[in-house]
Coordinates of N, CA and C and ligand atoms in Angstrom, one line a residue:
M267 N -15.2 7.6 -5.6 CA -14.4 7.0 -4.6 C -13.6 8.1 -3.8
Q268 N -13.5 7.9 -2.5 CA -12.8 8.9 -1.7 C -11.5 8.2 -1.1
V269 N -10.5 9.1 -0.8 CA -9.3 8.6 -0.1 C -9.2 9.2 1.3
K270 N -9.1 8.4 2.3 CA -8.8 8.9 3.6 C -7.4 8.3 4.0
T271 N -6.5 9.3 4.3 CA -5.1 8.9 4.6 C -4.8 8.8 6.1
F272 N -4.3 7.7 6.6 CA -3.8 7.7 8.0 C -2.3 7.5 7.9
V273 N -1.6 8.4 8.6 CA -0.1 8.4 8.7 C 0.2 7.6 9.9
V274 N 0.9 6.4 9.8 CA 1.0 5.5 10.9 C 2.4 5.0 11.1
N275 N 2.7 4.7 12.4 CA 3.9 4.3 13.0 C 5.1 5.2 12.7
H276 N 6.2 4.9 13.3 CA 7.4 5.8 13.3 C 8.0 5.9 11.9
Y277 N 7.6 5.2 11.0 CA 8.1 5.3 9.6 C 7.1 6.2 8.8
E278 N 6.1 6.7 9.4 CA 5.1 7.6 8.8 C 4.6 7.0 7.5
V279 N 4.1 5.8 7.5 CA 3.5 5.1 6.4 C 2.1 5.7 6.1
N280 N 1.8 5.9 4.8 CA 0.5 6.3 4.4 C -0.4 5.0 4.3
S281 N -1.3 4.9 5.3 CA -2.3 3.8 5.1 C -3.5 4.4 4.5
Y282 N -3.9 3.9 3.4 CA -5.1 4.6 2.7 C -6.3 3.7 2.8
L283 N -7.4 4.4 3.1 CA -8.7 3.9 3.1 C -9.4 4.4 1.8
Y284 N -9.6 3.6 0.9 CA -10.2 4.0 -0.4 C -11.6 3.4 -0.5
F285 N -12.6 4.4 -0.5 CA -13.9 3.9 -0.3 C -15.0 4.7 -1.1
D286 N -16.1 4.0 -1.3 CA -17.3 4.6 -1.9 C -18.2 5.1 -0.8
S287 N -18.4 6.4 -0.7 CA -19.2 6.9 0.4 C -20.7 6.6 0.3
E288 N -21.2 6.4 -0.9 CA -22.6 6.0 -1.1 C -22.8 4.5 -0.7
L289 N -22.0 3.7 -1.3 CA -22.1 2.2 -1.0 C -21.6 1.9 0.4
K290 N -20.7 2.7 0.9 CA -20.1 2.5 2.2 C -19.2 1.2 2.2
E291 N -18.5 1.0 1.1 CA -17.6 -0.1 1.0 C -16.2 0.4 0.6
G292 N -15.2 -0.3 1.0 CA -13.9 0.1 0.7 C -12.8 -0.9 0.8
I293 N -11.6 -0.4 0.5 CA -10.4 -1.2 0.6 C -9.4 -0.5 1.6
L294 N -8.7 -1.3 2.4 CA -7.7 -0.7 3.2 C -6.3 -1.1 2.7
I295 N -5.5 -0.1 2.5 CA -4.2 -0.4 1.9 C -3.1 -0.1 2.9
D296 N -2.1 -1.0 3.1 CA -1.0 -0.9 3.9 C -1.3 -0.5 5.4
P297 N -1.9 -1.4 6.1 CA -2.3 -1.1 7.5 C -1.1 -1.2 8.5
G298 N -0.3 -0.1 8.5 CA 0.9 -0.1 9.4 C 0.5 0.4 10.8
F299 N -0.8 0.2 11.2 CA -1.2 0.7 12.5 C -0.5 0.0 13.6
Y300 N 0.2 0.8 14.5 CA 1.0 0.2 15.5 C 0.7 0.8 16.9
Y301 N 0.7 2.1 17.0 CA 0.4 2.8 18.3 C -1.1 2.8 18.5
E302 N -1.5 2.8 19.8 CA -2.9 2.7 20.2 C -3.7 3.9 19.6
D303 N -3.2 5.1 19.6 CA -4.0 6.2 19.1 C -4.3 6.1 17.6
E304 N -3.3 5.5 16.9 CA -3.5 5.3 15.5 C -4.7 4.3 15.2
K305 N -4.6 3.2 16.0 CA -5.7 2.2 15.9 C -7.1 2.8 16.2
N306 N -7.1 3.6 17.3 CA -8.4 4.2 17.7 C -8.9 5.2 16.6
K307 N -8.0 5.9 15.9 CA -8.5 6.8 14.8 C -9.1 6.0 13.7
L308 N -8.6 4.8 13.4 CA -9.2 4.0 12.3 C -10.5 3.5 12.8
I309 N -10.6 3.0 14.0 CA -11.9 2.4 14.5 C -13.0 3.5 14.5
E310 N -12.6 4.7 15.0 CA -13.6 5.8 15.0 C -14.1 6.1 13.6
F311 N -13.1 6.2 12.6 CA -13.5 6.6 11.3 C -14.4 5.5 10.6
I312 N -14.1 4.3 10.9 CA -14.9 3.2 10.3 C -16.3 3.2 10.9
F313 N -16.4 3.4 12.2 CA -17.8 3.5 12.8 C -18.6 4.7 12.4
E314 N -17.9 5.9 12.4 CA -18.6 7.1 12.1 C -19.2 7.0 10.6
N315 N -18.4 6.4 9.7 CA -18.8 6.4 8.3 C -19.5 5.1 8.0
K316 N -19.7 4.2 9.0 CA -20.4 2.9 8.8 C -19.9 2.1 7.6
L317 N -18.5 2.1 7.5 CA -17.9 1.4 6.3 C -17.8 -0.1 6.5
N318 N -17.9 -0.8 5.4 CA -17.7 -2.2 5.3 C -16.4 -2.3 4.5
I319 N -15.3 -2.8 5.1 CA -14.1 -2.9 4.3 C -14.0 -4.3 3.8
K320 N -13.9 -4.4 2.4 CA -14.0 -5.7 1.8 C -12.6 -6.4 1.6
Y321 N -11.6 -5.6 1.5 CA -10.3 -6.2 1.3 C -9.2 -5.4 2.1
I322 N -8.2 -6.1 2.5 CA -7.0 -5.4 3.1 C -5.8 -5.8 2.3
I323 N -5.1 -4.8 1.7 CA -4.1 -5.1 0.7 C -2.7 -4.5 1.2
N324 N -1.7 -5.4 1.2 CA -0.3 -4.9 1.4 C 0.3 -4.7 0.1
T325 N 0.8 -3.5 -0.1 CA 1.5 -3.3 -1.4 C 2.9 -4.0 -1.5
H326 N 3.4 -4.3 -0.3 CA 4.6 -5.1 -0.2 C 4.8 -5.5 1.2
G327 N 5.9 -6.4 1.5 CA 5.9 -7.0 2.8 C 6.8 -6.4 3.9
H328 N 7.2 -5.1 3.7 CA 8.0 -4.5 4.7 C 7.2 -4.3 6.0
I329 N 7.9 -4.4 7.1 CA 7.3 -4.4 8.4 C 6.4 -3.2 8.7
D330 N 6.9 -2.0 8.2 CA 6.2 -0.8 8.5 C 4.8 -0.7 7.8
H331 N 4.7 -1.6 6.7 CA 3.4 -1.6 6.0 C 2.5 -2.8 6.4
I332 N 3.0 -3.7 7.2 CA 2.2 -4.9 7.5 C 2.0 -5.2 9.0
I333 N 2.7 -4.3 9.8 CA 2.7 -4.5 11.3 C 1.3 -4.5 11.9
G334 N 0.3 -3.8 11.2 CA -1.1 -3.8 11.7 C -2.0 -4.8 11.1
N335 N -1.5 -5.8 10.4 CA -2.3 -6.7 9.7 C -3.3 -7.5 10.7
N336 N -2.7 -7.9 11.8 CA -3.5 -8.7 12.8 C -4.6 -7.8 13.4
F337 N -4.2 -6.6 13.8 CA -5.2 -5.7 14.3 C -6.4 -5.5 13.4
V338 N -6.1 -5.1 12.1 CA -7.2 -4.8 11.2 C -7.9 -6.1 10.8
K339 N -7.2 -7.2 10.7 CA -7.9 -8.5 10.4 C -9.0 -8.8 11.4
N340 N -8.6 -8.7 12.7 CA -9.5 -8.9 13.8 C -10.7 -8.0 13.8
F341 N -10.4 -6.7 13.5 CA -11.4 -5.7 13.6 C -12.3 -5.7 12.4
L342 N -11.8 -5.8 11.2 CA -12.5 -5.7 10.0 C -13.1 -7.0 9.4
K343 N -12.4 -8.1 9.8 CA -12.8 -9.4 9.3 C -12.8 -9.5 7.8
A344 N -11.8 -8.8 7.2 CA -11.7 -8.9 5.7 C -10.4 -9.7 5.4
P345 N -10.4 -10.3 4.2 CA -9.2 -11.0 3.8 C -8.0 -10.1 3.5
V346 N -6.8 -10.6 3.9 CA -5.5 -9.8 3.7 C -4.7 -10.4 2.5
Y347 N -4.2 -9.6 1.7 CA -3.5 -10.0 0.5 C -2.1 -9.4 0.5
L348 N -1.1 -10.3 0.1 CA 0.3 -9.9 -0.1 C 0.9 -10.8 -1.2
N349 N 1.6 -10.2 -2.1 CA 2.2 -11.0 -3.2 C 3.2 -12.0 -2.6
K350 N 3.1 -13.2 -3.1 CA 3.9 -14.3 -2.5 C 5.4 -14.1 -2.5
N351 N 5.9 -13.3 -3.4 CA 7.4 -13.1 -3.4 C 7.8 -12.3 -2.2
D352 N 6.9 -11.7 -1.5 CA 7.3 -11.0 -0.3 C 6.9 -11.7 1.0
W353 N 6.4 -12.9 0.9 CA 6.0 -13.6 2.2 C 7.2 -13.9 3.0
F354 N 8.4 -14.0 2.5 CA 9.6 -14.3 3.3 C 9.9 -13.1 4.2
L355 N 9.5 -11.9 3.8 CA 9.7 -10.8 4.7 C 8.8 -10.9 5.9
R356 N 7.6 -11.3 5.7 CA 6.6 -11.6 6.8 C 7.1 -12.8 7.7
D357 N 7.5 -13.9 7.0 CA 7.9 -15.1 7.8 C 9.0 -14.8 8.7
N358 N 10.0 -13.9 8.4 CA 11.2 -13.7 9.2 C 11.0 -12.5 10.1
I359 N 9.8 -12.0 10.2 CA 9.7 -10.6 10.8 C 10.2 -10.6 12.3
L360 N 10.0 -11.7 13.0 CA 10.5 -11.6 14.4 C 12.0 -11.5 14.6
D361 N 12.7 -11.9 13.5 CA 14.2 -11.8 13.5 C 14.7 -10.4 13.5
Y362 N 13.9 -9.5 12.8 CA 14.4 -8.1 12.6 C 13.5 -7.0 13.1
S363 N 12.3 -7.4 13.7 CA 11.4 -6.3 14.1 C 12.0 -5.3 15.0
E364 N 12.8 -5.8 16.0 CA 13.4 -4.8 17.0 C 14.4 -3.9 16.3
V365 N 15.1 -4.3 15.3 CA 16.0 -3.4 14.6 C 15.3 -2.2 14.0
F366 N 14.1 -2.5 13.6 CA 13.3 -1.4 13.1 C 12.4 -0.7 14.1
G367 N 12.6 -1.0 15.4 CA 11.9 -0.3 16.4 C 10.5 -0.8 16.7
F368 N 10.1 -2.0 16.3 CA 8.8 -2.6 16.6 C 8.9 -3.7 17.6
Q369 N 8.0 -3.6 18.7 CA 7.9 -4.6 19.7 C 6.8 -5.5 19.3
T370 N 7.1 -6.8 18.9 CA 6.0 -7.7 18.5 C 6.4 -9.1 18.8
N371 N 5.4 -10.0 19.1 CA 5.7 -11.4 19.2 C 4.8 -12.2 18.3
T372 N 4.1 -11.5 17.4 CA 3.2 -12.3 16.5 C 3.6 -12.0 15.0
I373 N 3.3 -13.0 14.2 CA 3.6 -12.8 12.8 C 2.4 -12.3 12.1
P374 N 2.5 -11.2 11.3 CA 1.4 -10.6 10.6 C 0.6 -11.6 9.7
H375 N -0.7 -11.6 9.9 CA -1.6 -12.5 9.1 C -1.7 -12.2 7.7
I376 N -1.6 -13.2 6.8 CA -1.9 -13.0 5.4 C -2.9 -14.2 5.0
D377 N -3.9 -13.8 4.2 CA -4.8 -14.9 3.7 C -4.5 -15.4 2.3
Y378 N -4.2 -14.4 1.4 CA -4.0 -14.8 0.0 C -2.8 -14.1 -0.7
D379 N -2.3 -14.9 -1.7 CA -1.3 -14.3 -2.6 C -2.0 -13.2 -3.4
L380 N -1.3 -12.1 -3.6 CA -1.8 -11.0 -4.4 C -1.2 -11.2 -5.8
I381 N -2.0 -11.6 -6.7 CA -1.5 -12.0 -8.0 C -1.6 -10.8 -9.0
P382 N -0.6 -10.6 -9.9 CA -0.7 -9.5 -10.8 C -2.0 -9.7 -11.7
N383 N -2.6 -8.6 -12.0 CA -3.9 -8.5 -12.7 C -5.1 -9.0 -11.9
D384 N -4.9 -9.2 -10.6 CA -6.0 -9.4 -9.7 C -6.9 -8.1 -9.8
K385 N -8.3 -8.4 -9.7 CA -9.2 -7.3 -9.7 C -10.0 -7.3 -8.4
F386 N -10.1 -6.1 -7.9 CA -10.9 -5.9 -6.6 C -12.0 -4.9 -7.0
L387 N -13.3 -5.3 -6.6 CA -14.4 -4.5 -7.0 C -15.0 -3.8 -5.8
I388 N -15.2 -2.5 -6.0 CA -16.0 -1.7 -5.0 C -17.1 -1.1 -5.8
G389 N -18.3 -1.6 -5.8 CA -19.3 -1.1 -6.7 C -18.9 -1.3 -8.1
E390 N -19.0 -0.2 -8.9 CA -18.6 -0.2 -10.3 C -17.1 0.0 -10.5
N391 N -16.4 0.3 -9.4 CA -15.0 0.6 -9.4 C -14.1 -0.7 -9.4
E392 N -13.2 -0.8 -10.4 CA -12.4 -1.9 -10.5 C -11.0 -1.5 -10.2
I393 N -10.3 -2.1 -9.2 CA -9.0 -1.8 -8.8 C -8.1 -3.0 -9.2
I394 N -7.1 -2.7 -10.1 CA -6.3 -3.8 -10.7 C -4.9 -3.7 -10.1
T395 N -4.3 -4.9 -10.0 CA -2.9 -4.9 -9.5 C -1.9 -5.1 -10.6
I396 N -0.7 -4.4 -10.5 CA 0.4 -4.7 -11.4 C 1.6 -5.0 -10.6
H397 N 2.4 -5.9 -11.1 CA 3.6 -6.3 -10.3 C 4.8 -5.4 -10.7
T398 N 5.3 -4.7 -9.7 CA 6.3 -3.7 -9.9 C 7.5 -3.9 -9.0
P399 N 8.3 -5.0 -9.2 CA 9.4 -5.3 -8.3 C 10.5 -4.3 -8.3
G400 N 11.4 -4.4 -7.3 CA 12.6 -3.5 -7.2 C 12.8 -3.1 -5.8
H401 N 11.8 -2.4 -5.2 CA 11.9 -2.1 -3.8 C 11.9 -3.3 -2.9
S402 N 11.1 -4.3 -3.4 CA 11.1 -5.7 -2.9 C 10.6 -6.5 -4.0
P403 N 10.8 -7.9 -3.9 CA 10.4 -8.7 -5.0 C 8.9 -8.8 -5.3
G404 N 8.2 -8.6 -4.2 CA 6.7 -8.7 -4.4 C 6.0 -7.4 -4.3
S405 N 6.6 -6.3 -4.7 CA 5.9 -5.0 -4.6 C 4.9 -5.0 -5.8
I406 N 3.8 -4.5 -5.4 CA 2.7 -4.3 -6.4 C 2.2 -2.8 -6.3
C407 N 1.5 -2.4 -7.4 CA 0.8 -1.1 -7.4 C -0.7 -1.5 -7.6
L408 N -1.6 -0.7 -7.1 CA -3.0 -0.8 -7.3 C -3.5 0.4 -8.1
I409 N -4.3 0.1 -9.2 CA -4.7 1.1 -10.1 C -6.2 1.1 -10.3
N410 N -6.8 2.3 -10.2 CA -8.2 2.5 -10.6 C -8.1 3.3 -11.9
H411 N -8.3 2.7 -13.1 CA -8.2 3.4 -14.4 C -9.4 4.4 -14.5
K412 N -10.5 4.1 -13.9 CA -11.7 5.0 -14.0 C -11.4 6.4 -13.3
D413 N -10.9 6.3 -12.1 CA -10.5 7.5 -11.4 C -9.1 8.0 -11.7
R414 N -8.3 7.2 -12.4 CA -6.9 7.5 -12.7 C -6.1 7.8 -11.4
F415 N -6.3 6.8 -10.5 CA -5.6 6.8 -9.2 C -4.6 5.6 -9.2
I416 N -3.4 5.8 -8.6 CA -2.4 4.8 -8.4 C -2.0 4.8 -6.9
F417 N -2.1 3.6 -6.3 CA -1.5 3.4 -5.0 C -0.2 2.7 -5.2
S418 N 0.9 3.4 -5.0 CA 2.2 2.9 -5.5 C 3.1 2.2 -4.5
G419 N 2.6 2.1 -3.2 CA 3.5 1.6 -2.2 C 4.8 2.3 -2.2
D420 N 5.9 1.6 -2.0 CA 7.2 2.3 -2.0 C 7.9 2.2 -3.3
L421 N 7.2 2.1 -4.4 CA 7.9 2.1 -5.7 C 8.4 3.5 -6.0
I422 N 7.5 4.5 -5.9 CA 7.9 5.8 -6.3 C 7.3 6.8 -5.3
F423 N 8.0 7.9 -5.0 CA 7.6 8.9 -4.1 C 7.7 10.3 -4.9
R424 N 7.1 11.3 -4.3 CA 7.3 12.6 -4.9 C 8.8 13.0 -4.9
N425 N 9.4 13.1 -6.0 CA 10.8 13.4 -6.2 C 11.7 12.3 -5.8
S426 N 11.3 11.1 -5.6 CA 12.2 10.1 -5.1 C 11.7 8.7 -5.5
I427 N 12.4 7.7 -5.2 CA 12.0 6.3 -5.4 C 12.2 5.5 -4.2
G428 N 11.7 4.3 -4.1 CA 11.9 3.4 -3.0 C 13.4 3.0 -2.8
R429 N 13.8 2.7 -1.6 CA 15.1 2.2 -1.4 C 15.3 0.8 -1.9
T430 N 16.5 0.4 -2.3 CA 16.7 -0.9 -2.9 C 17.8 -1.7 -2.1
D431 N 18.1 -1.2 -0.9 CA 19.2 -1.8 -0.1 C 18.7 -2.9 0.9
L432 N 17.4 -3.1 0.9 CA 16.9 -4.1 1.8 C 16.8 -5.5 1.1
P433 N 16.7 -6.6 1.8 CA 16.7 -7.9 1.1 C 15.7 -8.0 -0.1
G434 N 16.3 -8.5 -1.2 CA 15.4 -8.6 -2.4 C 15.3 -7.4 -3.2
G435 N 15.9 -6.2 -2.7 CA 15.8 -5.0 -3.5 C 16.7 -5.0 -4.7
N436 N 16.4 -4.2 -5.7 CA 17.2 -4.2 -6.9 C 17.0 -2.9 -7.7
Y437 N 18.0 -2.1 -7.8 CA 17.9 -0.8 -8.4 C 17.4 -0.8 -9.9
D438 N 18.1 -1.7 -10.7 CA 17.7 -1.7 -12.1 C 16.2 -2.2 -12.2
L439 N 15.8 -3.1 -11.4 CA 14.4 -3.5 -11.5 C 13.4 -2.4 -11.1
I440 N 13.8 -1.6 -10.1 CA 12.8 -0.6 -9.7 C 12.7 0.5 -10.8
I441 N 13.8 0.8 -11.4 CA 13.7 1.8 -12.5 C 12.9 1.3 -13.6
N442 N 13.1 0.0 -14.0 CA 12.4 -0.7 -15.0 C 10.9 -0.7 -14.7
S443 N 10.6 -1.0 -13.4 CA 9.2 -1.1 -13.0 C 8.5 0.3 -13.1
I444 N 9.2 1.3 -12.8 CA 8.5 2.7 -12.9 C 8.4 3.0 -14.4
R445 N 9.5 3.0 -15.1 CA 9.5 3.5 -16.5 C 8.7 2.6 -17.4
N446 N 8.9 1.3 -17.3 CA 8.3 0.4 -18.4 C 7.0 -0.4 -17.9
I447 N 6.8 -0.4 -16.7 CA 5.5 -1.1 -16.2 C 4.5 0.0 -15.8
L448 N 4.8 0.8 -14.8 CA 3.9 1.8 -14.3 C 3.5 2.8 -15.3
F449 N 4.5 3.4 -15.9 CA 4.3 4.5 -16.9 C 3.6 4.0 -18.2
N450 N 3.8 2.8 -18.5 CA 3.2 2.2 -19.7 C 1.7 1.9 -19.4
N451 N 1.4 1.6 -18.2 CA 0.0 1.4 -17.8 C -0.8 2.6 -17.5
C452 N -0.1 3.7 -17.1 CA -0.8 4.9 -16.6 C -0.2 6.1 -17.3
G453 N -1.1 6.9 -17.8 CA -0.7 8.2 -18.5 C -0.4 9.3 -17.6
N454 N 0.0 10.4 -18.1 CA 0.5 11.6 -17.4 C -0.5 12.1 -16.3
E455 N -1.8 11.9 -16.6 CA -2.8 12.5 -15.7 C -3.1 11.7 -14.5
Y456 N -2.5 10.5 -14.4 CA -2.8 9.7 -13.2 C -2.2 10.3 -11.9
L457 N -3.0 10.3 -10.9 CA -2.5 10.7 -9.5 C -1.8 9.5 -8.9
I458 N -0.7 9.8 -8.1 CA 0.0 8.7 -7.4 C -0.1 9.0 -5.9
F459 N -0.6 8.0 -5.2 CA -0.6 8.0 -3.7 C 0.4 7.1 -3.2
P460 N 1.6 7.6 -2.8 CA 2.7 6.8 -2.4 C 2.6 6.3 -1.0
G461 N 3.5 5.3 -0.7 CA 3.5 4.7 0.7 C 4.1 5.6 1.8
H462 N 4.7 6.7 1.4 CA 5.2 7.7 2.3 C 5.2 9.1 1.6
G463 N 4.9 10.1 2.4 CA 5.0 11.5 1.9 C 3.7 11.9 1.1
E464 N 3.8 13.1 0.4 CA 2.6 13.6 -0.2 C 2.3 13.0 -1.6
K465 N 1.1 13.2 -2.0 CA 0.8 12.7 -3.3 C 1.4 13.4 -4.5
T466 N 1.4 12.7 -5.6 CA 2.1 13.3 -6.8 C 1.3 12.9 -8.0
S467 N 2.0 13.0 -9.2 CA 1.3 12.5 -10.5 C 2.4 12.0 -11.4
V468 N 1.9 11.2 -12.4 CA 2.9 10.6 -13.3 C 3.6 11.7 -14.0
L469 N 2.9 12.8 -14.5 CA 3.5 13.9 -15.2 C 4.6 14.6 -14.3
Y470 N 4.2 14.9 -13.1 CA 5.2 15.6 -12.2 C 6.5 14.8 -12.1
E471 N 6.3 13.5 -11.9 CA 7.5 12.7 -11.7 C 8.4 12.6 -12.9
K472 N 7.7 12.5 -14.1 CA 8.4 12.4 -15.4 C 9.3 13.7 -15.5
E473 N 8.7 14.8 -15.1 CA 9.4 16.1 -15.3 C 10.4 16.5 -14.2
N474 N 10.2 15.9 -13.0 CA 11.0 16.4 -11.9 C 11.8 15.4 -11.1
N475 N 11.5 14.1 -11.3 CA 12.2 13.1 -10.4 C 13.5 12.8 -11.0
Q476 N 14.6 13.1 -10.2 CA 16.0 13.0 -10.6 C 16.4 11.6 -10.9
F477 N 15.7 10.6 -10.4 CA 16.0 9.2 -10.6 C 15.5 8.8 -12.0
L478 N 14.6 9.5 -12.6 CA 14.0 9.1 -13.9 C 14.3 10.0 -15.0
I479 N 15.0 11.1 -14.8 CA 15.3 12.1 -15.9 C 16.6 11.6 -16.6
Ligands
ZN219 ZN1 9.0 -0.6 2.0

């Protein structure tokens, strides 16, 4: 499995295309595509690599991670998933989009609830979801235990953690989610691909993240 990272919109969200280059199938994570040049880069990459995207997954419901849902849904024709605990963030998006610098008059499309322990298959690769609330009530992580990869959304960043001051955020819950849910599921060698910034690992964060020491 390969990871292609697109850094999108003015919040510099990492939208990850996680794909099998032999099978030409993949998953698109957190499509925050907003500006035209960002959308064009995705279109070019998909066409050049002849990829079939089977699933579109939102790690959580914040606007910077879901603003491109309608664009990718129309283009890729794949189902979109978001945990139901975060649908309120999507439902109210037109009330606060401008505050976050987004011009929009449409509500991002979602097809299905993203349930904990959901499994997404790309060939032999199984990607499993775990529920890791705190940054938002419906935050999830995606894990491939075979490749030892974690897509963490805004749960944890290199040397930092997700903010907890937005609606539904909770500091104690996010610390619990990292220490007792993520780290219990994933050993030191797992790589972490966060929703913003550069990639990291479970070991690096255990040793260096001031929020967890
Ligand atoms: Zn967020």
